[in-house]
PDB file of C-alpha atoms in Angstrom:
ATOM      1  CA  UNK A   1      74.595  87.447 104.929  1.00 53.00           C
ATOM      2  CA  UNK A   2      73.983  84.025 106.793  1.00 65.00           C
ATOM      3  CA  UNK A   3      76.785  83.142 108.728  1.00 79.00           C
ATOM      4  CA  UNK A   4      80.048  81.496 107.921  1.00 86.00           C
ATOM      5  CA  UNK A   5      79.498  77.274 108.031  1.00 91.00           C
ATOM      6  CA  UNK A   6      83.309  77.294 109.022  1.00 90.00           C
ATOM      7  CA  UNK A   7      84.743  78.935 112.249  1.00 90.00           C
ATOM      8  CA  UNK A   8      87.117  81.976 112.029  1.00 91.00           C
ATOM      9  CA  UNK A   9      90.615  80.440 111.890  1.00 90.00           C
ATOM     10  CA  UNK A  10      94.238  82.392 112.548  1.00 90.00           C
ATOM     11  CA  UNK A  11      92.208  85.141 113.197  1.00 93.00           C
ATOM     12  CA  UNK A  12      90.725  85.041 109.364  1.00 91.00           C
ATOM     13  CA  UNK A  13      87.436  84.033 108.564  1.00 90.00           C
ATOM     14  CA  UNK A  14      86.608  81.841 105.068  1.00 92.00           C
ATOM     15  CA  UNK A  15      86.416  82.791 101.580  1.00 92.00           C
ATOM     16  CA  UNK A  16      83.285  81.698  99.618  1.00 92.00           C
ATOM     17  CA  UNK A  17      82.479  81.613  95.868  1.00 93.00           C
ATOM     18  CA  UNK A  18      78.812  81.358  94.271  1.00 94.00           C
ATOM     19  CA  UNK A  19      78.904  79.205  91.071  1.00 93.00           C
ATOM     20  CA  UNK A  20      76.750  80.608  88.491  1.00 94.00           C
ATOM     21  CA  UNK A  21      73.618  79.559  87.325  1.00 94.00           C
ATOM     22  CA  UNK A  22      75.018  77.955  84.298  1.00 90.00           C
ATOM     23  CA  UNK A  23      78.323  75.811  83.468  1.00 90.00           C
ATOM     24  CA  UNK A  24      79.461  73.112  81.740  1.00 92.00           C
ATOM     25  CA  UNK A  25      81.016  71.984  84.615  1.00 93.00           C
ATOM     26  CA  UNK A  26      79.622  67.983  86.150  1.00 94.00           C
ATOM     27  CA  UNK A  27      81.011  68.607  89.586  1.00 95.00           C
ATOM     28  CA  UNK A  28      82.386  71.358  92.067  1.00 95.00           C
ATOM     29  CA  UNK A  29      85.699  70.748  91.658  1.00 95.00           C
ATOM     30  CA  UNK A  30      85.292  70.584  87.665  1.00 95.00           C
ATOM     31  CA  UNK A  31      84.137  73.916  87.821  1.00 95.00           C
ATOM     32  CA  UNK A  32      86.723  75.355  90.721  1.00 94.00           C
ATOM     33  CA  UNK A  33      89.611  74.011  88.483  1.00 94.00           C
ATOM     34  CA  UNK A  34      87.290  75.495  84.861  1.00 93.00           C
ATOM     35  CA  UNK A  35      87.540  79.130  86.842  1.00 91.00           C
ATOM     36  CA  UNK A  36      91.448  78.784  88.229  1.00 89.00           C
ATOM     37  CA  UNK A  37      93.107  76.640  85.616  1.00 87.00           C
ATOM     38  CA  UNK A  38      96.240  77.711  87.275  1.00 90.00           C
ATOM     39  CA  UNK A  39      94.962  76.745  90.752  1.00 92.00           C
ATOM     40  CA  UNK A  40      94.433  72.862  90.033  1.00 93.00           C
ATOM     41  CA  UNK A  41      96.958  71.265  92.563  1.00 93.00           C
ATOM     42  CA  UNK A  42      95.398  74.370  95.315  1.00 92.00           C
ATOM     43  CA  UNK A  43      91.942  73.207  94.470  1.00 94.00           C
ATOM     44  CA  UNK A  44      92.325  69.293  94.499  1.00 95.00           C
ATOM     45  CA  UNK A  45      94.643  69.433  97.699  1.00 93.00           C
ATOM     46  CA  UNK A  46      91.668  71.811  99.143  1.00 93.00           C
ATOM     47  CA  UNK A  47      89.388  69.253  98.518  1.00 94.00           C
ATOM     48  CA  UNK A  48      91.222  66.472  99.351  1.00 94.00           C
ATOM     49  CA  UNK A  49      91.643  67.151 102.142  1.00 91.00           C
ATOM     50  CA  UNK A  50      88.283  68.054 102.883  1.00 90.00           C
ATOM     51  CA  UNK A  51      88.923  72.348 103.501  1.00 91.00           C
ATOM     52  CA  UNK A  52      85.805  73.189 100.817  1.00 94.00           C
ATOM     53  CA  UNK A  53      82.449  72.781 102.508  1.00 95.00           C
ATOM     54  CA  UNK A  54      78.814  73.958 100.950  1.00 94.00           C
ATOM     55  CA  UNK A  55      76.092  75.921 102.520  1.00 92.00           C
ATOM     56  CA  UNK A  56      75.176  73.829 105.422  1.00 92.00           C
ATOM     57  CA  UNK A  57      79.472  72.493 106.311  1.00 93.00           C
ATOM     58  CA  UNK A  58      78.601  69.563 104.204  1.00 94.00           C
ATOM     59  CA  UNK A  59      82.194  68.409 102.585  1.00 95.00           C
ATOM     60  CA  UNK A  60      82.885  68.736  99.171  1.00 95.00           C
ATOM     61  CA  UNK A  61      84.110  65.504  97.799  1.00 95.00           C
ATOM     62  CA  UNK A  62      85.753  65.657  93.960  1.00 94.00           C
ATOM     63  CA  UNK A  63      82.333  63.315  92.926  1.00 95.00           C
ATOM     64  CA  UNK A  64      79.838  66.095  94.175  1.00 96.00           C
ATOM     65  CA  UNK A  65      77.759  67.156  91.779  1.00 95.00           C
ATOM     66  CA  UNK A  66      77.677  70.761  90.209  1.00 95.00           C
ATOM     67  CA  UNK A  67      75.522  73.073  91.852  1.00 92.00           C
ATOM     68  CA  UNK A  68      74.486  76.635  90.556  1.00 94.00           C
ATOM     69  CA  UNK A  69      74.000  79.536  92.445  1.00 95.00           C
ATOM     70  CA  UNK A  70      75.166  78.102  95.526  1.00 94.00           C
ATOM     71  CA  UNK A  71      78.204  79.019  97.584  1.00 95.00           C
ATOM     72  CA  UNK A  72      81.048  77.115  98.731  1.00 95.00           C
ATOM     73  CA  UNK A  73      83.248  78.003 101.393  1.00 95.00           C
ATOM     74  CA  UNK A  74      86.732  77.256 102.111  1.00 94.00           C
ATOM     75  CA  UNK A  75      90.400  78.979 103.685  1.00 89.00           C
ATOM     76  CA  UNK A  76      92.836  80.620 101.341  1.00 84.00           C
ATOM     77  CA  UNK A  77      96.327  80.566 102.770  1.00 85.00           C
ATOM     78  CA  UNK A  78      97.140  84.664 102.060  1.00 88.00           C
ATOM     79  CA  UNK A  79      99.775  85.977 100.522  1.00 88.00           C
ATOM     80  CA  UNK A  80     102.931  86.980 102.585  1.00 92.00           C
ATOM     81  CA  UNK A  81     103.058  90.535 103.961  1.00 93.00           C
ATOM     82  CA  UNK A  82     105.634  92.915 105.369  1.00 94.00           C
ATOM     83  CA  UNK A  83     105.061  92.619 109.293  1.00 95.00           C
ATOM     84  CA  UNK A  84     103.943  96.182 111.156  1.00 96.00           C
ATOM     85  CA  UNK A  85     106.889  96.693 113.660  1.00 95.00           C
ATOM     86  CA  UNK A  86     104.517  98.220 116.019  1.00 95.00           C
ATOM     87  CA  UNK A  87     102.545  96.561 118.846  1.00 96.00           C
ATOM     88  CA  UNK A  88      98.572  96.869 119.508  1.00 98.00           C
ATOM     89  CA  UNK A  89      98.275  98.680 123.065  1.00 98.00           C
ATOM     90  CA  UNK A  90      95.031  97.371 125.080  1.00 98.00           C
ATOM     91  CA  UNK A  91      93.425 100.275 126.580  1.00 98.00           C
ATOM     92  CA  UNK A  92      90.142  97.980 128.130  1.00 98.00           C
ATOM     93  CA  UNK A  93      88.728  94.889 127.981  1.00 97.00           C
ATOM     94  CA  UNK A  94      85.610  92.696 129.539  1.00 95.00           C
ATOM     95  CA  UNK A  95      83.558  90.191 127.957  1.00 95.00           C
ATOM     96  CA  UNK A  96      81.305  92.646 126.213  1.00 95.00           C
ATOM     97  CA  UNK A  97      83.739  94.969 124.501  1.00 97.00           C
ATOM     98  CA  UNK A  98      87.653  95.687 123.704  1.00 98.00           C
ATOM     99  CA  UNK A  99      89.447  98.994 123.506  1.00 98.00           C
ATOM    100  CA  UNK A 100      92.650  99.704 121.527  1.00 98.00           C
ATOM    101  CA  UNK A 101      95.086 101.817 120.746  1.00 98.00           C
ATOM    102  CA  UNK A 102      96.019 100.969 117.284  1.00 98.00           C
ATOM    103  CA  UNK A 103      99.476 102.332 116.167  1.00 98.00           C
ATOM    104  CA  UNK A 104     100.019 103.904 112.931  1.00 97.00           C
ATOM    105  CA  UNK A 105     100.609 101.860 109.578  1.00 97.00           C
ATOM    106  CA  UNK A 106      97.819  98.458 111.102  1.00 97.00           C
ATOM    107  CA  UNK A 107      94.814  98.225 108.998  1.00 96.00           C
ATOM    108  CA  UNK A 108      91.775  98.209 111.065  1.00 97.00           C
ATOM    109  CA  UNK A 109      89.879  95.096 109.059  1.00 96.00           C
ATOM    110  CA  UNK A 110      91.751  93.224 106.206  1.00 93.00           C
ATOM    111  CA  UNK A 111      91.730  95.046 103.049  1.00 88.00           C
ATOM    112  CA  UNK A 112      93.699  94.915  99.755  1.00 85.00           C
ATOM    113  CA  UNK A 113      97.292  93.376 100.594  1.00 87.00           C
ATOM    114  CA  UNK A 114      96.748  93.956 104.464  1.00 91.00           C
ATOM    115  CA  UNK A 115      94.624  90.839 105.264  1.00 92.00           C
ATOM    116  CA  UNK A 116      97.085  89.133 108.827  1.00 94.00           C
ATOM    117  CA  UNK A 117      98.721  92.725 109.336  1.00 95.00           C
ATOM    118  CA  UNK A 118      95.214  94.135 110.199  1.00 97.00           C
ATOM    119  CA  UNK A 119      94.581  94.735 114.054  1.00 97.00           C
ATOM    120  CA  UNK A 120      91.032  92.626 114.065  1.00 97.00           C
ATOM    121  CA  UNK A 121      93.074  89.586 112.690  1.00 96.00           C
ATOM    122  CA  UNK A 122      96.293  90.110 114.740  1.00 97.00           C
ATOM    123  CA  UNK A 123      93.244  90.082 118.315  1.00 98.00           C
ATOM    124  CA  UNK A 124      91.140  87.554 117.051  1.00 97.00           C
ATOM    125  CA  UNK A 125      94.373  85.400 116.612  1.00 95.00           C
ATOM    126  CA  UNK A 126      96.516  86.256 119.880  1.00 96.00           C
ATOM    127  CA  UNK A 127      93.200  86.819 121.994  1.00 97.00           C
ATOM    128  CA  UNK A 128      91.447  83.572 120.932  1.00 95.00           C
ATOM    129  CA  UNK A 129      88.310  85.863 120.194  1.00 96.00           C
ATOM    130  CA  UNK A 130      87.063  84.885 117.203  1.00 94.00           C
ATOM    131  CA  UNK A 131      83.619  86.611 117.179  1.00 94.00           C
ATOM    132  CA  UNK A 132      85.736  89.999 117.848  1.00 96.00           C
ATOM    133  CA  UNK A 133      84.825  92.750 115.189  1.00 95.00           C
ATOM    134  CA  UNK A 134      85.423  96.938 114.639  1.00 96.00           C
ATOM    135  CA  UNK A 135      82.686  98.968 115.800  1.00 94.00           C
ATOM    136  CA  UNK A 136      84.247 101.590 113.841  1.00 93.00           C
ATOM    137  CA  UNK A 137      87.801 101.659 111.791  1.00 93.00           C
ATOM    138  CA  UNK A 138      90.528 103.883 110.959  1.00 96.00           C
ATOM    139  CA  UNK A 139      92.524 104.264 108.463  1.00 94.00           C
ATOM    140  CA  UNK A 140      95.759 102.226 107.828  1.00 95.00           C
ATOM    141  CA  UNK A 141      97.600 105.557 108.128  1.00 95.00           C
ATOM    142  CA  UNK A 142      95.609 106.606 111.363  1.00 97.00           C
ATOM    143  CA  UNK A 143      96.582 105.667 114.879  1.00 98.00           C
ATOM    144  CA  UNK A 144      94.507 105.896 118.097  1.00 98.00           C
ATOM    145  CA  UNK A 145      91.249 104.387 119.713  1.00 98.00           C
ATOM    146  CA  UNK A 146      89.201 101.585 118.489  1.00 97.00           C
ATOM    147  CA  UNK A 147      86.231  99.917 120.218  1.00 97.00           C
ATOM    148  CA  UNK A 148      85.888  96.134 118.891  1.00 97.00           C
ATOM    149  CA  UNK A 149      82.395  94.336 120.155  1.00 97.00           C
ATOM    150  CA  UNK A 150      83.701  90.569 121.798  1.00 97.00           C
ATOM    151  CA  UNK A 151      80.122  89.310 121.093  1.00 94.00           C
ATOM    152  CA  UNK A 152      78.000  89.460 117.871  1.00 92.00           C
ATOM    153  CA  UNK A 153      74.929  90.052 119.993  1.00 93.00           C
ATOM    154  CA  UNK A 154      76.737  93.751 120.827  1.00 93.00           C
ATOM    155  CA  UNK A 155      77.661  94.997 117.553  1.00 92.00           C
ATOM    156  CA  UNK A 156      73.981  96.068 116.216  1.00 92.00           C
ATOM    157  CA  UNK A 157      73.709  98.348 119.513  1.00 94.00           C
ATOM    158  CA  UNK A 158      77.364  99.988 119.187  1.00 93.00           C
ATOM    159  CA  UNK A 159      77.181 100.444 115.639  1.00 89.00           C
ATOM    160  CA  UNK A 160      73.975 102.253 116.298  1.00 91.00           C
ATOM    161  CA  UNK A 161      75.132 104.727 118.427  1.00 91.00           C
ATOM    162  CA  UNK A 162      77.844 105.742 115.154  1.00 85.00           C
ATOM    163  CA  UNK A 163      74.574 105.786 113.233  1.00 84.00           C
ATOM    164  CA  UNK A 164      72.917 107.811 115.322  1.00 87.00           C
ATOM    165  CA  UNK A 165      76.236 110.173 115.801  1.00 85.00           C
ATOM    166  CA  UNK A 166      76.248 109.459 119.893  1.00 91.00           C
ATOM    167  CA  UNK A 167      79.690 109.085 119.505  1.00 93.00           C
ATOM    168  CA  UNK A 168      82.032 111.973 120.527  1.00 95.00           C
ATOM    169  CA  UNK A 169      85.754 111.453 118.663  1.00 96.00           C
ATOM    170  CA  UNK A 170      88.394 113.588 119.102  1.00 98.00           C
ATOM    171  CA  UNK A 171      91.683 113.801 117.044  1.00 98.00           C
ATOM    172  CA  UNK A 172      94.946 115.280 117.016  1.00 98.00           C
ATOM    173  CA  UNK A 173      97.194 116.207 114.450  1.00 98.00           C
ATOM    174  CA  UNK A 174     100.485 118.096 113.717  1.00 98.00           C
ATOM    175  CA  UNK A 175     100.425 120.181 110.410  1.00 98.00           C
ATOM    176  CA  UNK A 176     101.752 123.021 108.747  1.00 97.00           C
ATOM    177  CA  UNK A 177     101.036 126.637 110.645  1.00 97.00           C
ATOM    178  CA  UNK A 178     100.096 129.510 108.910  1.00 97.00           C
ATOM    179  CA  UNK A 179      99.779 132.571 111.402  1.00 96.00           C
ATOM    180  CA  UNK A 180      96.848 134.252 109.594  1.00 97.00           C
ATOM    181  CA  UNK A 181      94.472 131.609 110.232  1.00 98.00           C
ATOM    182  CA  UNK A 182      92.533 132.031 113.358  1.00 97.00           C
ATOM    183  CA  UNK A 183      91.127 129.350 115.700  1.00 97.00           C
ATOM    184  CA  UNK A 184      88.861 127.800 116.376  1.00 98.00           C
ATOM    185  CA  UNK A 185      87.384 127.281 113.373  1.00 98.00           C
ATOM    186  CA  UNK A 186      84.426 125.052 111.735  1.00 98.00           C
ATOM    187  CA  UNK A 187      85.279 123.892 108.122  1.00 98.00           C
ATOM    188  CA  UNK A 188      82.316 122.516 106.336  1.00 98.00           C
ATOM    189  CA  UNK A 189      82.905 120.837 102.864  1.00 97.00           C
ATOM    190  CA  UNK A 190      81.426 118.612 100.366  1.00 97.00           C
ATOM    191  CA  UNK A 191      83.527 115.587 100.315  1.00 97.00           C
ATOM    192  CA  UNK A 192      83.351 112.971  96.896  1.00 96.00           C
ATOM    193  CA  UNK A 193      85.401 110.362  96.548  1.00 94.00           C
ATOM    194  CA  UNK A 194      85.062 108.010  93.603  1.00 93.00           C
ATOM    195  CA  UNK A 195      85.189 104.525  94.209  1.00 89.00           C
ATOM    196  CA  UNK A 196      88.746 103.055  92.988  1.00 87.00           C
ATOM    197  CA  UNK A 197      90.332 106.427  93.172  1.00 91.00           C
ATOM    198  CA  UNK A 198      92.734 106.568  95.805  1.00 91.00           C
ATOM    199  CA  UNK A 199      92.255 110.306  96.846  1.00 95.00           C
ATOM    200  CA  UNK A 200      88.873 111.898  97.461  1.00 96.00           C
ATOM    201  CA  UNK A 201      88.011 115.864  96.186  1.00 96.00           C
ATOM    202  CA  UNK A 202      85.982 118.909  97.783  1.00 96.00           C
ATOM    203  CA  UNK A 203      83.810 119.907  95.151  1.00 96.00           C
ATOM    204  CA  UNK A 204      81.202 122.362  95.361  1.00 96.00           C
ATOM    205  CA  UNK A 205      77.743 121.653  96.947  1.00 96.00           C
ATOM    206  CA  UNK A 206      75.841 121.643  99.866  1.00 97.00           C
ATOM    207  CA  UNK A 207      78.540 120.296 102.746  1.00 97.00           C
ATOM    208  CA  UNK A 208      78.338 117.026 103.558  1.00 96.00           C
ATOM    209  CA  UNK A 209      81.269 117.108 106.285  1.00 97.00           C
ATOM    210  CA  UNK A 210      81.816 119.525 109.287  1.00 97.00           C
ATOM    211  CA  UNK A 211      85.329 119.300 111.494  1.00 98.00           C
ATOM    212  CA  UNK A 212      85.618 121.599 114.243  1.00 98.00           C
ATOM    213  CA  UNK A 213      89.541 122.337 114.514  1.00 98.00           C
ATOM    214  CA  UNK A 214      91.764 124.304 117.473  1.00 98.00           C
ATOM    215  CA  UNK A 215      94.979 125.178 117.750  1.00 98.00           C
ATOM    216  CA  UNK A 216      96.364 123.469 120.847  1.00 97.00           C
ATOM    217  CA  UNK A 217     100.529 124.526 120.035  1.00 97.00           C
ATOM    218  CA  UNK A 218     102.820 125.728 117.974  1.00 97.00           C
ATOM    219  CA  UNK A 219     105.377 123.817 117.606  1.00 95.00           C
ATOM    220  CA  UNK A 220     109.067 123.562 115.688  1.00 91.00           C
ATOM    221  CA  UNK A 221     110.285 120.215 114.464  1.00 88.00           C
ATOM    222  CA  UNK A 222     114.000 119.284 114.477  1.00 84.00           C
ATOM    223  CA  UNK A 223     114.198 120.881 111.147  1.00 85.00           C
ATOM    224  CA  UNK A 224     113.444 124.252 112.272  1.00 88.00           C
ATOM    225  CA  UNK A 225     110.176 124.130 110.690  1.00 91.00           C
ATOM    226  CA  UNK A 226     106.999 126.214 112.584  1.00 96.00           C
ATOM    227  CA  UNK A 227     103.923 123.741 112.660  1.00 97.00           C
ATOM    228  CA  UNK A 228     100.881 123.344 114.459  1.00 97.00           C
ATOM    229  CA  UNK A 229      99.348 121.136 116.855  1.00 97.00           C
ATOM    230  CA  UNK A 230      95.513 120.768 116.658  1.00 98.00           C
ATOM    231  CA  UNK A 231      92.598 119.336 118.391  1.00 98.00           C
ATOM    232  CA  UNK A 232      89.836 118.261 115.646  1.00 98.00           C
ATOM    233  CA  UNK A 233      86.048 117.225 116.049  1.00 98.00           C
ATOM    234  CA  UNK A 234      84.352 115.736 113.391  1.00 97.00           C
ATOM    235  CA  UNK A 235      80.560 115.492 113.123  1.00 94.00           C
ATOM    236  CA  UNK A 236      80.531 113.570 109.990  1.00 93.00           C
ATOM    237  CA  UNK A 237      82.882 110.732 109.411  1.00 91.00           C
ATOM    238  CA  UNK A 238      84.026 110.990 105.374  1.00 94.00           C
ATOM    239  CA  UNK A 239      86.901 109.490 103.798  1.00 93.00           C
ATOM    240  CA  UNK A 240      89.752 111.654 104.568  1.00 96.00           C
ATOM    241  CA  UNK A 241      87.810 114.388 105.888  1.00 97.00           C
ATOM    242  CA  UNK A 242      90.701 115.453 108.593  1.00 98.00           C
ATOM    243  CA  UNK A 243      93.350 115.187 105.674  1.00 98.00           C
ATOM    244  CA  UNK A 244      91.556 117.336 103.398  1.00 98.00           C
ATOM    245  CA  UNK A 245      90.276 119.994 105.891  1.00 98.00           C
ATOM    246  CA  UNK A 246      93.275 120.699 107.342  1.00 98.00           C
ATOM    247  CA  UNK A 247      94.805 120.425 103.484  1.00 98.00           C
ATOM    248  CA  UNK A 248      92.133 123.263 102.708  1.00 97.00           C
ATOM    249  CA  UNK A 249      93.124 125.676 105.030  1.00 98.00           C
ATOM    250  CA  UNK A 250      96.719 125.586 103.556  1.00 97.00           C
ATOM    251  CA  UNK A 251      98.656 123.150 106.602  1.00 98.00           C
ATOM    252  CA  UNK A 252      98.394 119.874 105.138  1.00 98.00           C
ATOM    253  CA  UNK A 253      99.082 116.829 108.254  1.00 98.00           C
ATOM    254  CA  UNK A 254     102.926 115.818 107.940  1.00 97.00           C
ATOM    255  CA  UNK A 255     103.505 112.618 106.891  1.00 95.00           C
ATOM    256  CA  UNK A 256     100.446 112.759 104.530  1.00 97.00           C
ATOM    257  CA  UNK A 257     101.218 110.998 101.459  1.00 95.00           C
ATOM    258  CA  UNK A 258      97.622 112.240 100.170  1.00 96.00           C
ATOM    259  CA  UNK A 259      97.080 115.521 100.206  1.00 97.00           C
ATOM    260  CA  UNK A 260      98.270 117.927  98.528  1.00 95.00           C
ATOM    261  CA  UNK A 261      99.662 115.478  96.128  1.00 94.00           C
ATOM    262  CA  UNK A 262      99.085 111.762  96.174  1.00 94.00           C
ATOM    263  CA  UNK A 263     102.693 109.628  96.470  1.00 93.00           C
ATOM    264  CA  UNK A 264     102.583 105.986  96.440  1.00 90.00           C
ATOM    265  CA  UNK A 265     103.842 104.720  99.459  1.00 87.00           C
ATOM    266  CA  UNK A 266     106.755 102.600  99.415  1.00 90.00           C
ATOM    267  CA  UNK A 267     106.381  98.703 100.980  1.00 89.00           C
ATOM    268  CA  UNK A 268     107.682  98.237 104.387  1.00 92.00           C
ATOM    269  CA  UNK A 269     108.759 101.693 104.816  1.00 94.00           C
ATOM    270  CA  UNK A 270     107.373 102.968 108.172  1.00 94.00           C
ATOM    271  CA  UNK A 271     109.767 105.848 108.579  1.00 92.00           C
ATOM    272  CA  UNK A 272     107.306 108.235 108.029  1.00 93.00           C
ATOM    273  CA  UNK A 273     103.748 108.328 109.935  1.00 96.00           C
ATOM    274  CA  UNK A 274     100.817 110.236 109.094  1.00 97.00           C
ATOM    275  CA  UNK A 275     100.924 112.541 112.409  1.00 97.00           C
ATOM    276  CA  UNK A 276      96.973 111.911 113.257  1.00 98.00           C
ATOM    277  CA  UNK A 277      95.695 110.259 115.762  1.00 98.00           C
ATOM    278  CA  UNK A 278      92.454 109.636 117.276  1.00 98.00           C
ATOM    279  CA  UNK A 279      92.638 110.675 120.617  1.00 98.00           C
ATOM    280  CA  UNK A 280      89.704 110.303 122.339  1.00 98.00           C
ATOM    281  CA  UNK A 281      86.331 108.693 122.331  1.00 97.00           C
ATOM    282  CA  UNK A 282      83.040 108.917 124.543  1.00 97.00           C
ATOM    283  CA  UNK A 283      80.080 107.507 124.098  1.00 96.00           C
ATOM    284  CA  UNK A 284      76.949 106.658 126.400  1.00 96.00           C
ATOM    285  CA  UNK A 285      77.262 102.757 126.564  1.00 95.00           C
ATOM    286  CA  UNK A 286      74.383 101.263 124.826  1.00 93.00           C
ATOM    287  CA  UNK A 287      73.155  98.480 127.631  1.00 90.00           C
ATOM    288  CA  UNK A 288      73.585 100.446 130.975  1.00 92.00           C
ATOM    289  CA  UNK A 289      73.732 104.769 129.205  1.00 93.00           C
ATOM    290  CA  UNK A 290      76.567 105.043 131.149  1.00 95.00           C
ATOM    291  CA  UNK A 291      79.017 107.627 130.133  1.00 96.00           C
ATOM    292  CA  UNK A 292      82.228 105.914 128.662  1.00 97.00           C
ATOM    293  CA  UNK A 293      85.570 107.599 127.502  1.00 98.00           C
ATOM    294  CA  UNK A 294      88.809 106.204 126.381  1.00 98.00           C
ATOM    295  CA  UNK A 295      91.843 107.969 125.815  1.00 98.00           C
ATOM    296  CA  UNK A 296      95.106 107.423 123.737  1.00 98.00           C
ATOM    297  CA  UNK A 297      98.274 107.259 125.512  1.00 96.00           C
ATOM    298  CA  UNK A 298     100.578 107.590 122.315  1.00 96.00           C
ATOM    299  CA  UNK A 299     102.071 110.722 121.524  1.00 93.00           C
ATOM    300  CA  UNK A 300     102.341 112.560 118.255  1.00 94.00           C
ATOM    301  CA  UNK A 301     105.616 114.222 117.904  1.00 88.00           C
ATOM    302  CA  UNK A 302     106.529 116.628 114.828  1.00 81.00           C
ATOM    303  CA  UNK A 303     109.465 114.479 113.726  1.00 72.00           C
ATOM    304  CA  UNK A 304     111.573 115.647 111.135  1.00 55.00           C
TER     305      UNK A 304
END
């Protein structure tokens, strides 16, 4: 995809739409308000005021002319979202790369209704850093390290080296305890999860996802309730893969509203934390091989 004719602003980048090959329409904004009948006053104001640009930044006016299969490009004021109470912890930063701890509940990139409550929007916004993009994400649910590439020229190399599985990642989790398992332990799995389903499956097959796992603790939460504490190492990097091993071997992660059994979560309630975290991450650093590793400094606790 070329790049963007208008510059990332509030930390969000523009929309763009491609007008089909055919309409009716005789000009842009004919066809804008044909598509959004509900959207006029949106779309004339947009244009108005000169905020919906073509291929090359060239202003759409309300007399351009129709033009299929191109792409326009203008900012969508989003929708209003429940605030994350929790703060983004900087772990490192220099003008190549930035390192975060990213606290549970903050999506990683915006997605669905998180679009300004994601942690690349909140830094490109309070940073000034508007080139600044994931290297790798984690899920809303999941807190811990992130490595975000300041320049675009940097994110080929770094994404490589999660390509190339150079990347050591360690995680931690509290679940359930069952005192016949023995650890360590390598679960291997094959993971499918349908697109537009909101829980993946282990189905049978030749595995497609390996997690080393160790029991670091036991532990008993203020409910009297004997869990674990566990040090995981995934090889493979599937959606969910940590929920659903641990959730295989019978000590689901606390605080997972996934597995066993999928429960909506309820808007703006961030009482209850998915106790995972991604503790650790080393890599060798793609311009000079040196050996880098950043560590966490939040703490999982078993709650109630």
């Amino acid at each position: 995809m070329s790049k963007a004719p208008l510059p990332i602003r509030n930390g969000l980048g523009p929309d763009r739409l491609r007008m089909p090959a055919e309409s009716s329409a005789r000009t842009v904004l004919e066809h804008l308000i044909g598509e959004h009948p509900g959207e006029r006053d949106l779309w004339t104001g947009l244009v108005d005021a000169g905020d919906v640009v073509d291929e090359h930044g060239r202003k759409i006016t309300s007399r351009t002319p129709y033009q299929p299969t191109r792409f326009v490009y203008f900012y969508r004021e989003p929708a209003p979202e429940i605030p994350v109470p929790h703060e983004i912890e900087i772990l490192y930063r220099d003008d190549s790369i930035l390192v975060i701890d990213k606290p549970h509940f903050l999506a990683t990139i915006p997605r669905g209704a998180h679009i300004v409550e994601s942690a690349v929007v909140r830094l490109r916004r309070d940073l000034d850093l508007p080139d600044l993009a994931p290297v790798h994400r984690l899920d809303r649910m999941t807190a811990g390290v992130i490595v975000f590439t300041v320049t675009p020229d940097l994110r080929r190399p770094y994404q490589e080296l999660f390509a190339e599985q150079r990347i050591v990642k360690e995680y931690e989790a509290i679940a359930g305890f069952d005192p016949e398992l023995t650890f360590p332990r390598t679960v291997l799995s094959r993971i499918n999860k349908v697109h537009g389903e909101m829980t993946a499956t282990e189905i049978d097959g030749e595995p497609n996802s390996e997690t080393s796992i160790d029991l670091i603790e036991v532990i008993t939460d203020s409910a009297g309730r004997t869990l674990g504490r566990y040090r995981l190492l995934p090889r493979t990097g599937r959606t969910h893969q940590l929920r659903l091993h641990l959730n295989s071997l019978g000590v689901p992660i606390v605080g997972d509203n996934y597995y066993p059994e999928y429960l909506p979560a309820v808007p703006g309630d961030f009482s209850t934390p998915l106790r995972l975290l991604a503790r650790a991450l080393e890599y060798p650093d793609p311009i000079t091989g040196q050996t880098r590793r950043f560590v966490s400094s939040r703490t999982l606790d078993a709650g109630l």
